[in-house]
Coordinates of C-alpha atoms and ligand atoms in Angstrom, one line a residue:
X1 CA 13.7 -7.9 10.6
X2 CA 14.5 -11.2 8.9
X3 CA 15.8 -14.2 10.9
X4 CA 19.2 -14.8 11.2
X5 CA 19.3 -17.8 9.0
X6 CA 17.2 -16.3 6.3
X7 CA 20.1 -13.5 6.3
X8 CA 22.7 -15.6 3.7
X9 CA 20.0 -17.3 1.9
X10 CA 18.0 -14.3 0.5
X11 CA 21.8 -12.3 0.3
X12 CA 22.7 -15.2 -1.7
X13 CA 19.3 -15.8 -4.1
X14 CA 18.9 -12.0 -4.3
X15 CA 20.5 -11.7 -8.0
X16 CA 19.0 -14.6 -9.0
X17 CA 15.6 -13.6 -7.8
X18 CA 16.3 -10.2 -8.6
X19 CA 17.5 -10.8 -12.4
X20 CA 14.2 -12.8 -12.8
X21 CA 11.5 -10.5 -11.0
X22 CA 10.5 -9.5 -14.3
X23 CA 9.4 -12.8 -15.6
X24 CA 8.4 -13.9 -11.8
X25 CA 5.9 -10.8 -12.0
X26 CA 4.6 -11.3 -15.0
X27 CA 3.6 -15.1 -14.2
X28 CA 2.2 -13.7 -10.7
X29 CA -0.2 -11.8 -12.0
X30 CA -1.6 -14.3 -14.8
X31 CA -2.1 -16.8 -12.3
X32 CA -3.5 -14.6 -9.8
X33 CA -6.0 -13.2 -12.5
X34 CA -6.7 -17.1 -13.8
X35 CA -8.0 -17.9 -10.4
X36 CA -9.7 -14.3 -9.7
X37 CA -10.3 -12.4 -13.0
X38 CA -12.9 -10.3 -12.0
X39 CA -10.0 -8.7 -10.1
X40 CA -8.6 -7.5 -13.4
X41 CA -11.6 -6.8 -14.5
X42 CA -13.0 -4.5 -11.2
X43 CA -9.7 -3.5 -8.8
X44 CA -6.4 -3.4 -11.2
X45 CA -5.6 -1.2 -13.9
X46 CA -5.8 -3.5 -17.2
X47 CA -4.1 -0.9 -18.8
X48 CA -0.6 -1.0 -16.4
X49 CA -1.3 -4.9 -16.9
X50 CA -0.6 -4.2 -20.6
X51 CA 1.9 -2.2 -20.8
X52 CA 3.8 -4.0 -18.1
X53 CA 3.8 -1.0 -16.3
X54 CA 2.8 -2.8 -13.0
X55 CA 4.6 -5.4 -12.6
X56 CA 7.8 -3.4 -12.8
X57 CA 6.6 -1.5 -10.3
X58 CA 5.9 -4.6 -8.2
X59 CA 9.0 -6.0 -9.6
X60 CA 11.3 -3.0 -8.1
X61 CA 9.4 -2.6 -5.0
X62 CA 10.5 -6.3 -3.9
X63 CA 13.5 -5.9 -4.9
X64 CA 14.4 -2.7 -3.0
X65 CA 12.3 -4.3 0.1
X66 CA 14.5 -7.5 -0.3
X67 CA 17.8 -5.6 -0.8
X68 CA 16.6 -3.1 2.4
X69 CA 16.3 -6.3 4.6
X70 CA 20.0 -7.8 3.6
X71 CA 22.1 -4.3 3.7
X72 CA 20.3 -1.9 5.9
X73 CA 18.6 -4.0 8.7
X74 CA 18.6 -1.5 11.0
X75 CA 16.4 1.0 8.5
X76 CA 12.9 1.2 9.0
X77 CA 11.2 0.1 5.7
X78 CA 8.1 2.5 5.9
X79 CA 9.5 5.2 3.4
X80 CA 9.6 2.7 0.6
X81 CA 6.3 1.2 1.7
X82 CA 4.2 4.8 2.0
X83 CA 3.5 5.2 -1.1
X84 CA 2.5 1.9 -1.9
X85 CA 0.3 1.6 1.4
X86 CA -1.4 4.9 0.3
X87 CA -2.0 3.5 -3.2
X88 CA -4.0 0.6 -1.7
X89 CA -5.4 2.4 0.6
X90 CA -7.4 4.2 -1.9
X91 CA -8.2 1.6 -3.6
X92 CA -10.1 -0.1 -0.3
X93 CA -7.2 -3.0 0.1
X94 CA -7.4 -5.2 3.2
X95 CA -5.3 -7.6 4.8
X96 CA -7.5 -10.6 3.8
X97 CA -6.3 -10.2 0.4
X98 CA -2.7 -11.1 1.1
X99 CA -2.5 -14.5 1.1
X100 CA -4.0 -14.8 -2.2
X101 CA -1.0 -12.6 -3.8
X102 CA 1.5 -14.3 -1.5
X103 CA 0.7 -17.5 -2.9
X104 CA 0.5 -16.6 -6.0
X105 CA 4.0 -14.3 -6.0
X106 CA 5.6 -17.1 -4.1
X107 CA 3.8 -19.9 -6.3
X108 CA 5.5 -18.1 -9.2
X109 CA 8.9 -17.6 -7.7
X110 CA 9.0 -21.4 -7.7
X111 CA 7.9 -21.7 -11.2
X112 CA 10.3 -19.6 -12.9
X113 CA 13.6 -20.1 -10.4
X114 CA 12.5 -24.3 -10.6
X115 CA 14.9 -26.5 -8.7
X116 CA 17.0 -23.5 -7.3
X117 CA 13.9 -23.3 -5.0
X118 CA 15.2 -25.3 -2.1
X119 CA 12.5 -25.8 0.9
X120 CA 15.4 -23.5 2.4
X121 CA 15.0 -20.6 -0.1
X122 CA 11.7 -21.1 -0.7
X123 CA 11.1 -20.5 3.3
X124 CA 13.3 -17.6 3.4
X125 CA 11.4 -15.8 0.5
X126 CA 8.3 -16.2 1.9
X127 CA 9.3 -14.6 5.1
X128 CA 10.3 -11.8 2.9
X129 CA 6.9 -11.5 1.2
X130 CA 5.2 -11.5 5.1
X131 CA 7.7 -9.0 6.2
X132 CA 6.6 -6.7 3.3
X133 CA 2.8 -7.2 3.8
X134 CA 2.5 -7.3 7.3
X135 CA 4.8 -3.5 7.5
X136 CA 2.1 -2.8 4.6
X137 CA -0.6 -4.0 6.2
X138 CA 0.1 -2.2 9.5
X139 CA 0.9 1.3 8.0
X140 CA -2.8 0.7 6.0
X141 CA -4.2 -0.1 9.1
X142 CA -3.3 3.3 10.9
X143 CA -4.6 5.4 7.4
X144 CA -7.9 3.8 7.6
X145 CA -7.9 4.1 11.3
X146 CA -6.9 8.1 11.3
X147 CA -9.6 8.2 8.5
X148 CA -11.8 7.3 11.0
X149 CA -13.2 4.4 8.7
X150 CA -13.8 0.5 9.2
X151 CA -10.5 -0.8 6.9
X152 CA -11.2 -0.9 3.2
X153 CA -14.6 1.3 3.8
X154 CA -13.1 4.1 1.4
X155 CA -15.7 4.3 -1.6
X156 CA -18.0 7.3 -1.3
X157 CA -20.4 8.8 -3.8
X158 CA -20.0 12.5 -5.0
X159 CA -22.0 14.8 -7.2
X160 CA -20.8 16.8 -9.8
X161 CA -21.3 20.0 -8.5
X162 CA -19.8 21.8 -12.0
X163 CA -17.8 20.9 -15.0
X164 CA -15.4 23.3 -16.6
X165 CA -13.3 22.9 -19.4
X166 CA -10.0 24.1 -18.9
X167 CA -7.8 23.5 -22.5
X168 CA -9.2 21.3 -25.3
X169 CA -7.8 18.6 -23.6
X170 CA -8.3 19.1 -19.9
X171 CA -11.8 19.2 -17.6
X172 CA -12.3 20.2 -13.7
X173 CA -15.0 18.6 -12.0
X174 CA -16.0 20.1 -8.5
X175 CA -17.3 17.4 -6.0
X176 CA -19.7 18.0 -3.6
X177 CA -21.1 15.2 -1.4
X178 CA -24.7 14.7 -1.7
X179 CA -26.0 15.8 1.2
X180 CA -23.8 19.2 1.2
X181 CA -21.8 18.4 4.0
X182 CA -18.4 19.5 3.8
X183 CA -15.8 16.6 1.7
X184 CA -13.6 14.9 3.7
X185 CA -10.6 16.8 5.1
X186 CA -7.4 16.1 3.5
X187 CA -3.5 17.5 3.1
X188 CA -2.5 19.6 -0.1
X189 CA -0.9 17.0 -2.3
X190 CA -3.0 14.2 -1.8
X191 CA -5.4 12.4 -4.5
X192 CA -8.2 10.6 -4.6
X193 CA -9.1 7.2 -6.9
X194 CA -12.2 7.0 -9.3
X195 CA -13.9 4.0 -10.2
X196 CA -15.8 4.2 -13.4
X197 CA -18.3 1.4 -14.6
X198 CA -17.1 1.0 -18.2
X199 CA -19.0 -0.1 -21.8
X200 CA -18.0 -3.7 -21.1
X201 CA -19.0 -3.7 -17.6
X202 CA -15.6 -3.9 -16.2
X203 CA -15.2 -1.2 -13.7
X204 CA -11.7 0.7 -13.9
X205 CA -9.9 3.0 -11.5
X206 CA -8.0 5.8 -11.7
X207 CA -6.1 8.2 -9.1
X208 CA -7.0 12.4 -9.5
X209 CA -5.1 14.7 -7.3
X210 CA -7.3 17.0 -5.5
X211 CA -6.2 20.4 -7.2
X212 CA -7.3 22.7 -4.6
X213 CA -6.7 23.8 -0.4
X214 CA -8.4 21.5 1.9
X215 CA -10.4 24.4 3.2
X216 CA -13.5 24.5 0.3
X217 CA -16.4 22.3 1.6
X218 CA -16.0 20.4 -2.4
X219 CA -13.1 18.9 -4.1
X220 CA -11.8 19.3 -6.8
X221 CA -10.1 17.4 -9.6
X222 CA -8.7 18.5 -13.0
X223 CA -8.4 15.4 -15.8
X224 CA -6.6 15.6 -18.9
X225 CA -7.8 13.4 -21.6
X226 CA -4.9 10.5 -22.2
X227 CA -5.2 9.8 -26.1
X228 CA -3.5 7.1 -28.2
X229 CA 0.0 7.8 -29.0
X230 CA -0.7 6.2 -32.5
X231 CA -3.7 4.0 -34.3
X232 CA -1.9 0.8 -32.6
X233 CA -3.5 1.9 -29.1
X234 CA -6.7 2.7 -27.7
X235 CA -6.9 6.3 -25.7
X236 CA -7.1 6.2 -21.9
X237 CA -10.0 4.5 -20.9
X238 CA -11.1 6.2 -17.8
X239 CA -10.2 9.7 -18.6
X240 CA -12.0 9.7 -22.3
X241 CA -15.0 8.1 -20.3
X242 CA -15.0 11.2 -18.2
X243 CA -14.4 13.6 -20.4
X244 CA -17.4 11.9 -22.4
X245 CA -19.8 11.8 -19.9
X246 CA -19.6 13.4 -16.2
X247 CA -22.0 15.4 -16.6
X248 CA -23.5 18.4 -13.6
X249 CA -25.0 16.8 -11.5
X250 CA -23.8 12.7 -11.9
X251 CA -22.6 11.0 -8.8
X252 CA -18.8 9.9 -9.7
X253 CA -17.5 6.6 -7.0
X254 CA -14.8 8.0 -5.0
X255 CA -12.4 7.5 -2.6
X256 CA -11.2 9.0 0.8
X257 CA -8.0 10.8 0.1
X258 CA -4.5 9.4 0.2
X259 CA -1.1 10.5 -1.0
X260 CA 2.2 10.4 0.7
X261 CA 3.1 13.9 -1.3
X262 CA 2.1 16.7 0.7
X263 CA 2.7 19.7 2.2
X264 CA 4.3 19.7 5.8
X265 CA 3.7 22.6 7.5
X266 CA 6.9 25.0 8.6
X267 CA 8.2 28.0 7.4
X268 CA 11.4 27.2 5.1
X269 CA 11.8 27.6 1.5
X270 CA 9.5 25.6 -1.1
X271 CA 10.4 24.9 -4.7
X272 CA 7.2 23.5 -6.4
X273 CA 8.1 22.6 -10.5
X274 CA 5.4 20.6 -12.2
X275 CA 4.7 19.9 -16.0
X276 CA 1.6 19.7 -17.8
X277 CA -1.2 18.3 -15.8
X278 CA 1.7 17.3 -12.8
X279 CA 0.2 21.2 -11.9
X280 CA -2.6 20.1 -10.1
X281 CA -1.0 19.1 -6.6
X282 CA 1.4 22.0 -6.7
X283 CA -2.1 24.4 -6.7
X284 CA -3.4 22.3 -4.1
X285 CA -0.7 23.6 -2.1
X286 CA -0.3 27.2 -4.0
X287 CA -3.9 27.6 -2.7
X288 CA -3.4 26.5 1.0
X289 CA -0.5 28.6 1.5
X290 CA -2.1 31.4 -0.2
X291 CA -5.4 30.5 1.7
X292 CA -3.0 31.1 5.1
X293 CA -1.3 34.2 4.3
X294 CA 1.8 32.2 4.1
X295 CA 5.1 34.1 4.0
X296 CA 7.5 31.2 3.2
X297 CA 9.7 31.7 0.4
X298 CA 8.2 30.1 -2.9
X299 CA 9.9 29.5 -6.1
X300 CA 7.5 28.0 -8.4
X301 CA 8.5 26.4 -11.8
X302 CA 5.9 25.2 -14.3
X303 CA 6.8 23.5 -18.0
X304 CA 4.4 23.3 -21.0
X305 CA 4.6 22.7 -24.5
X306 CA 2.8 26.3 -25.1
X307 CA 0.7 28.4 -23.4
X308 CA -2.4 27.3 -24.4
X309 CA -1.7 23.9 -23.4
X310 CA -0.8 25.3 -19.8
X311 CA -4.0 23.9 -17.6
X312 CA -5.1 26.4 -14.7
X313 CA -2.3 29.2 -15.8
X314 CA -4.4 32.2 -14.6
X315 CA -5.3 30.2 -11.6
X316 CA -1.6 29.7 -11.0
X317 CA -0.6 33.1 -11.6
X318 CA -3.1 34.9 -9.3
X319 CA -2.3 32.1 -6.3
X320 CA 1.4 32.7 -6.7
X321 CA 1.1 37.0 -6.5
X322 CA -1.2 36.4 -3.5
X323 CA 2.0 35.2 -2.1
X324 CA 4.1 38.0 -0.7
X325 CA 7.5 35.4 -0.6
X326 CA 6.2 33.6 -4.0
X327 CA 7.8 34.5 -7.7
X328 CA 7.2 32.4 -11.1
X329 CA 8.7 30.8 -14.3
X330 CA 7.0 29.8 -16.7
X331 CA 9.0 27.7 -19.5
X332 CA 7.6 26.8 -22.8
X333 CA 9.0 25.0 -26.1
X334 CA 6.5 26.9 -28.1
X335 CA 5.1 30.4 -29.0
X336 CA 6.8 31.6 -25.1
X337 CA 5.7 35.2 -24.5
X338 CA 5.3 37.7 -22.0
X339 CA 2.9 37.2 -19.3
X340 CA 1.7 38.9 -16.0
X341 CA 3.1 37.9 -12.8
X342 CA 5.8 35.5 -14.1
X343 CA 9.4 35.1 -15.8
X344 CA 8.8 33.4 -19.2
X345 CA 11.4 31.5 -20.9
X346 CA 11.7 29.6 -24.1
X347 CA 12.8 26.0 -24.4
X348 CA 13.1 23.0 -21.8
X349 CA 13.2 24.2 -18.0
X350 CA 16.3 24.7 -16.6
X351 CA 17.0 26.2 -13.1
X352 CA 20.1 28.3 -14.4
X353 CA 19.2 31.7 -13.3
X354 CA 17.7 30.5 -10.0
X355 CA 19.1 30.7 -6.5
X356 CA 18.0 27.6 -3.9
X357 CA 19.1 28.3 -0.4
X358 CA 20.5 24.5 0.9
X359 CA 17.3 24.3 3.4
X360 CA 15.0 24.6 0.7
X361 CA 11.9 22.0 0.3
X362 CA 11.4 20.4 -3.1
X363 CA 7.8 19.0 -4.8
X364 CA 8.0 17.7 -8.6
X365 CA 4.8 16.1 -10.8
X366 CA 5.5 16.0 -14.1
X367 CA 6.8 13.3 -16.7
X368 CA 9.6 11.8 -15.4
X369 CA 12.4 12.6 -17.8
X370 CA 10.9 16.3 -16.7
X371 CA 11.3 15.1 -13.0
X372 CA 14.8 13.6 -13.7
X373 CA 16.3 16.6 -14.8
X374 CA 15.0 19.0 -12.3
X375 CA 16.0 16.4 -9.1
X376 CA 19.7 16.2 -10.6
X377 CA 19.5 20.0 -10.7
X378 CA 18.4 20.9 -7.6
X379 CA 20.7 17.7 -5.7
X380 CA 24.3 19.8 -8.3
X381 CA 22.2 23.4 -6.6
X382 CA 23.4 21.6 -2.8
X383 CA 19.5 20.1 -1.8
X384 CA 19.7 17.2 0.2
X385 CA 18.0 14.2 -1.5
X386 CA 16.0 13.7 1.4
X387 CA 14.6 16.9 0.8
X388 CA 13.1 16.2 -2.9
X389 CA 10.1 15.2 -3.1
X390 CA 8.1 13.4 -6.2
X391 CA 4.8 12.2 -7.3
X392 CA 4.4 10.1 -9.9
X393 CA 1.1 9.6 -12.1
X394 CA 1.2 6.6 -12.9
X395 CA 3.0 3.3 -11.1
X396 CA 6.3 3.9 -9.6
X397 CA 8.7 1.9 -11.6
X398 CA 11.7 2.4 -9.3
X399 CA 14.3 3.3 -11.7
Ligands
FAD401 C1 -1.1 9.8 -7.6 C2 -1.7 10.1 -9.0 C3 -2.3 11.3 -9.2 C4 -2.8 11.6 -10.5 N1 -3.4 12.9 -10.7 C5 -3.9 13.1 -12.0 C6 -4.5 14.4 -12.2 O1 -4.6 15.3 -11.3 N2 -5.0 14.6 -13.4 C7 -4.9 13.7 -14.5 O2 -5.4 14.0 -15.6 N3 -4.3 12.5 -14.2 C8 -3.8 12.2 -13.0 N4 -3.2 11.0 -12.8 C9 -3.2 10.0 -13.9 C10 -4.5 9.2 -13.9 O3 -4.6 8.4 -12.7 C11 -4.6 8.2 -15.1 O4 -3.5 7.5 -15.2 C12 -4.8 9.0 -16.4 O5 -6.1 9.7 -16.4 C13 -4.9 8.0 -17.6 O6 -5.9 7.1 -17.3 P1 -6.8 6.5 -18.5 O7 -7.7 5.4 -17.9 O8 -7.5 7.5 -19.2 O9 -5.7 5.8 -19.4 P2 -5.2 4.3 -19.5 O10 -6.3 3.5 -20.1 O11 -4.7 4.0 -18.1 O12 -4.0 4.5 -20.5 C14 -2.9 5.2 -20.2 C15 -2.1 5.5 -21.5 O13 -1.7 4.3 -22.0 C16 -2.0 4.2 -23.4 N5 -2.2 2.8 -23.8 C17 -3.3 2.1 -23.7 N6 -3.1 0.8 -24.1 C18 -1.7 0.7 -24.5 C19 -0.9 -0.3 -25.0 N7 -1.4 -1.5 -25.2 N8 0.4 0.0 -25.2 C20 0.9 1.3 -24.9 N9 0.1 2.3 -24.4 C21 -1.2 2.0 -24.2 C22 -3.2 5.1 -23.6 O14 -3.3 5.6 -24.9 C23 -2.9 6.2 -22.6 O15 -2.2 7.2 -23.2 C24 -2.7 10.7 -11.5 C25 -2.1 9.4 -11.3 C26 -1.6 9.1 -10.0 C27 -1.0 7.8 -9.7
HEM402 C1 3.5 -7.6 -0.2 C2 2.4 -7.5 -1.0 C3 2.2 -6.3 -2.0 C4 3.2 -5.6 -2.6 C5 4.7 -5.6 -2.5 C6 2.5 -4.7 -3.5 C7 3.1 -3.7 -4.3 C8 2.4 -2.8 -5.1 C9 3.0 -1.7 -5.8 C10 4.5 -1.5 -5.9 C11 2.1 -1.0 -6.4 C12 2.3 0.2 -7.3 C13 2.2 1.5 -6.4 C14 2.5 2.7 -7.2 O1 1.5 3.3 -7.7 O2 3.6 3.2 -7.3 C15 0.8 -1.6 -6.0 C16 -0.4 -1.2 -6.5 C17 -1.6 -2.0 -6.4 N1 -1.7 -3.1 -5.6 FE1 -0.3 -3.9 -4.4 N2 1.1 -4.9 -3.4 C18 0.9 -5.9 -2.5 C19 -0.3 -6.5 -2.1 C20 -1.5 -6.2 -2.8 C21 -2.7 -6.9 -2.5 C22 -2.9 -7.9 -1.4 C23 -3.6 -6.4 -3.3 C24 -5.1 -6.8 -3.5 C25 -5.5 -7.8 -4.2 C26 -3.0 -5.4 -4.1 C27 -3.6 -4.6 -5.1 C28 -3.0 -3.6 -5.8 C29 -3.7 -2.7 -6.8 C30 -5.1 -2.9 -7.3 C31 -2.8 -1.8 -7.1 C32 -3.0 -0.7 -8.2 C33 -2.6 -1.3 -9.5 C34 -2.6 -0.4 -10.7 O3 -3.0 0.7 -10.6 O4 -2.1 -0.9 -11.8 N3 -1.7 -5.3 -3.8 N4 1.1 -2.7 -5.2

């Protein structure tokens, strides 16, 4: 809750601020990496740093937070926090680490905004910021403590137990821990991070969802290759690295699970759509329910640009008929044809021809203009927006 007479000031800096948080971002985090750059080098992604893709996600994040405190006081702010918290939480963050990015984000509030920064306003954004990381810090607290590990203790070394190539552009890797105990438990939807020691030493980090039930004793994740969208860009660092060189056998660095995107457990409807590689949570939770002899109603939607590009499309097939309540559609821009188990359609997926029941559960992972036009769908088919669910894979830019 912010004080009473930080109320006006932050209602009255908020476009300001807010117009700027671009610019404020962006001056943040050179600072920041000025003072600390192995940071950059060994925790962020220097490819979101880049493409600005980061710091609009910070950027938005504030702003909602900010916007929260000023017109919804009463609203807890943990839903817009989760997913952040889980984000750091698989990256090992701890609360020692946010006064360095509160002075730095504050430091460059001051900069950019200049003399509009009154001690007064300057005071009142600050509590902001310790309002935001202290409700961060306390919901990373409680993962690490229902992980049962000492807080930012999440980096664990894996084997490769196999590697299988799935399309010319996508690999599974099955992890096993070392000593063949069983992985760590986790909830279908959930990822985990990688951390990869690169040519130039720097080490890089990248999020996998885990693409099958909870109930192996391994993980599993599936990774497309990310390549240059034209000769201006390099191809995805991480996933080229591993799809160059995990090999049977390698220990991979990786984290506990985390992931605000999962599966509840209840018995109404599910709709499950995902898009090219945004499959590989939905068969997490394909396989669980299938795993469980579950009985809930399924509709499951899955978009490609063709059928051989579809990752896992057996696998999908053979979860969803093991599901007495499941049925499938399959949509593809190119060379659509028949296949077992499933409705095929030609073109971009609509849900025309489907019928949601208003207490139906919704999961998307895909691009998001995918995941924008299937939410606007299902909110026009009656679903509550509360009952929509998304993952992103990449930051959350919050537009
Ligand atoms: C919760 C979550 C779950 C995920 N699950 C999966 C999963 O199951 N499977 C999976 O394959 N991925 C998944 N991802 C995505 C994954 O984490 C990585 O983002 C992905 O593998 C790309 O990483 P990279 O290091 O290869 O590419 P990066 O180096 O991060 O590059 C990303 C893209 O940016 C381009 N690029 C590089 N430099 C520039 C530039 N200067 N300007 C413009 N573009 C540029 C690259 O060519 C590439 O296409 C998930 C992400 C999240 C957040
Ligand atoms: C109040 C303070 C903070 C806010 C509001 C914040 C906000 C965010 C947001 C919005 C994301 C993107 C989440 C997503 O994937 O959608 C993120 C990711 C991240 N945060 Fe924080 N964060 C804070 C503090 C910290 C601290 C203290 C650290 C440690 C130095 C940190 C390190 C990271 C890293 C490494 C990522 C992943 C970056 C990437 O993949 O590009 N954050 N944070």
């Amino acid at each position: 809750m912010l004080s009473a007479q930080s109320v006006p000031v932050v209602r009255a800096t908020l476009p300001l601020v807010g117009a700027s948080l671009n610019t404020i971002t962006e001056l943040f985090y050179r600072r920041m990496f000025e003072e600390r750059p192995e940071l950059l080098q060994h925790l962020f992604n220097r490819t979101n740093q880049v493409t600005g893709a980061q710091r609009e996600a910070l950027a938005g994040s504030v702003a909602a937070f900010a916007t929260l405190l000023v017109e919804r006081p009463d609203e807890r702010p943990d839903a817009i926090l989760s997913r952040i918290a889980h984000k750091h939480v698989s990256l090992g963050i701890t609360a020692d680490k946010y006064p360095l990015v509160g002075r730095h984000l504050l430091g460059a509030v001051a900069e950019v905004l200049g003399d509009a920064v009154t001690p007064e306003v300057g005071a009142a954004w600050d509590e902001v910021y310790w309002l935001m990381a202290n409700a961060l810090i306390a919901i990373e607290t409680r993962l690490y403590t229902e992980s049962g590990v000492n807080n930012g203790d999440v980096w664990r070394c894996v084997e490769i137990a196999e590697r299988r190539q799935e399309s010319t552009d996508a690999i599974s890797l099955v992890l096993r821990r070392p000593d063949s105990r069983p992985t760590a438990p986790f909830r279908p939807g959930q990822y985990v991070s990688v951390r990869v020691e690169l040519p130039d030493g720097a080490h890089q980090i990248r999020q996998y969802s885990l693409s099958t039930a909870p109930d192996h004793k391994t993980w599993r994740i599936t990774v497309k290759r990310e390549k240059a969208a034209d000769a201006t860009v390099p191809a995805g660092e991480v996933s080229s690295w591993l799809h160059a060189h995990a090999t049977v056998g390698d220990i991979l660095n990786v984290s506990l699970p985390a992931g605000d995107l999962v599966l509840p457990e209840a018995d109404t409807p599910l709709f499950l759509a995902s898009a090219g590689i945004g499959i590989t949570p939905m068969l997490s939770m394909l396989d669980h329910l299938a795993l469980a002899s579950s009985r809930r109603p399924v509709t499951v939607v899955h978009a490609d640009r063709a059928p051989g590009d579809h990752i896992h499309r057996a696998e999908q097939a053979d979860l969803v008929s093991r599901l007495s309540g499941a049925d499938l559609h399959l949509w593809y821009e190119n060379d659509a044809r028949p296949s077992p188990g499933a409705h095929v359609l030609a073109g971009r997926a609509t849900l025309d021809h489907l019928t949601l029941t208003p207490d139906t559960t919704a999961y998307l992972c895909g691009p998001l203009p995918f995941m924008r036009a299937v939410r606007g769908e299902l909110l026009a088919n009656g679903l509550h927006p509360a009952a929509v669910h998304y993952e992103v894979f990449g930051p959350d830019l919050w537009r």
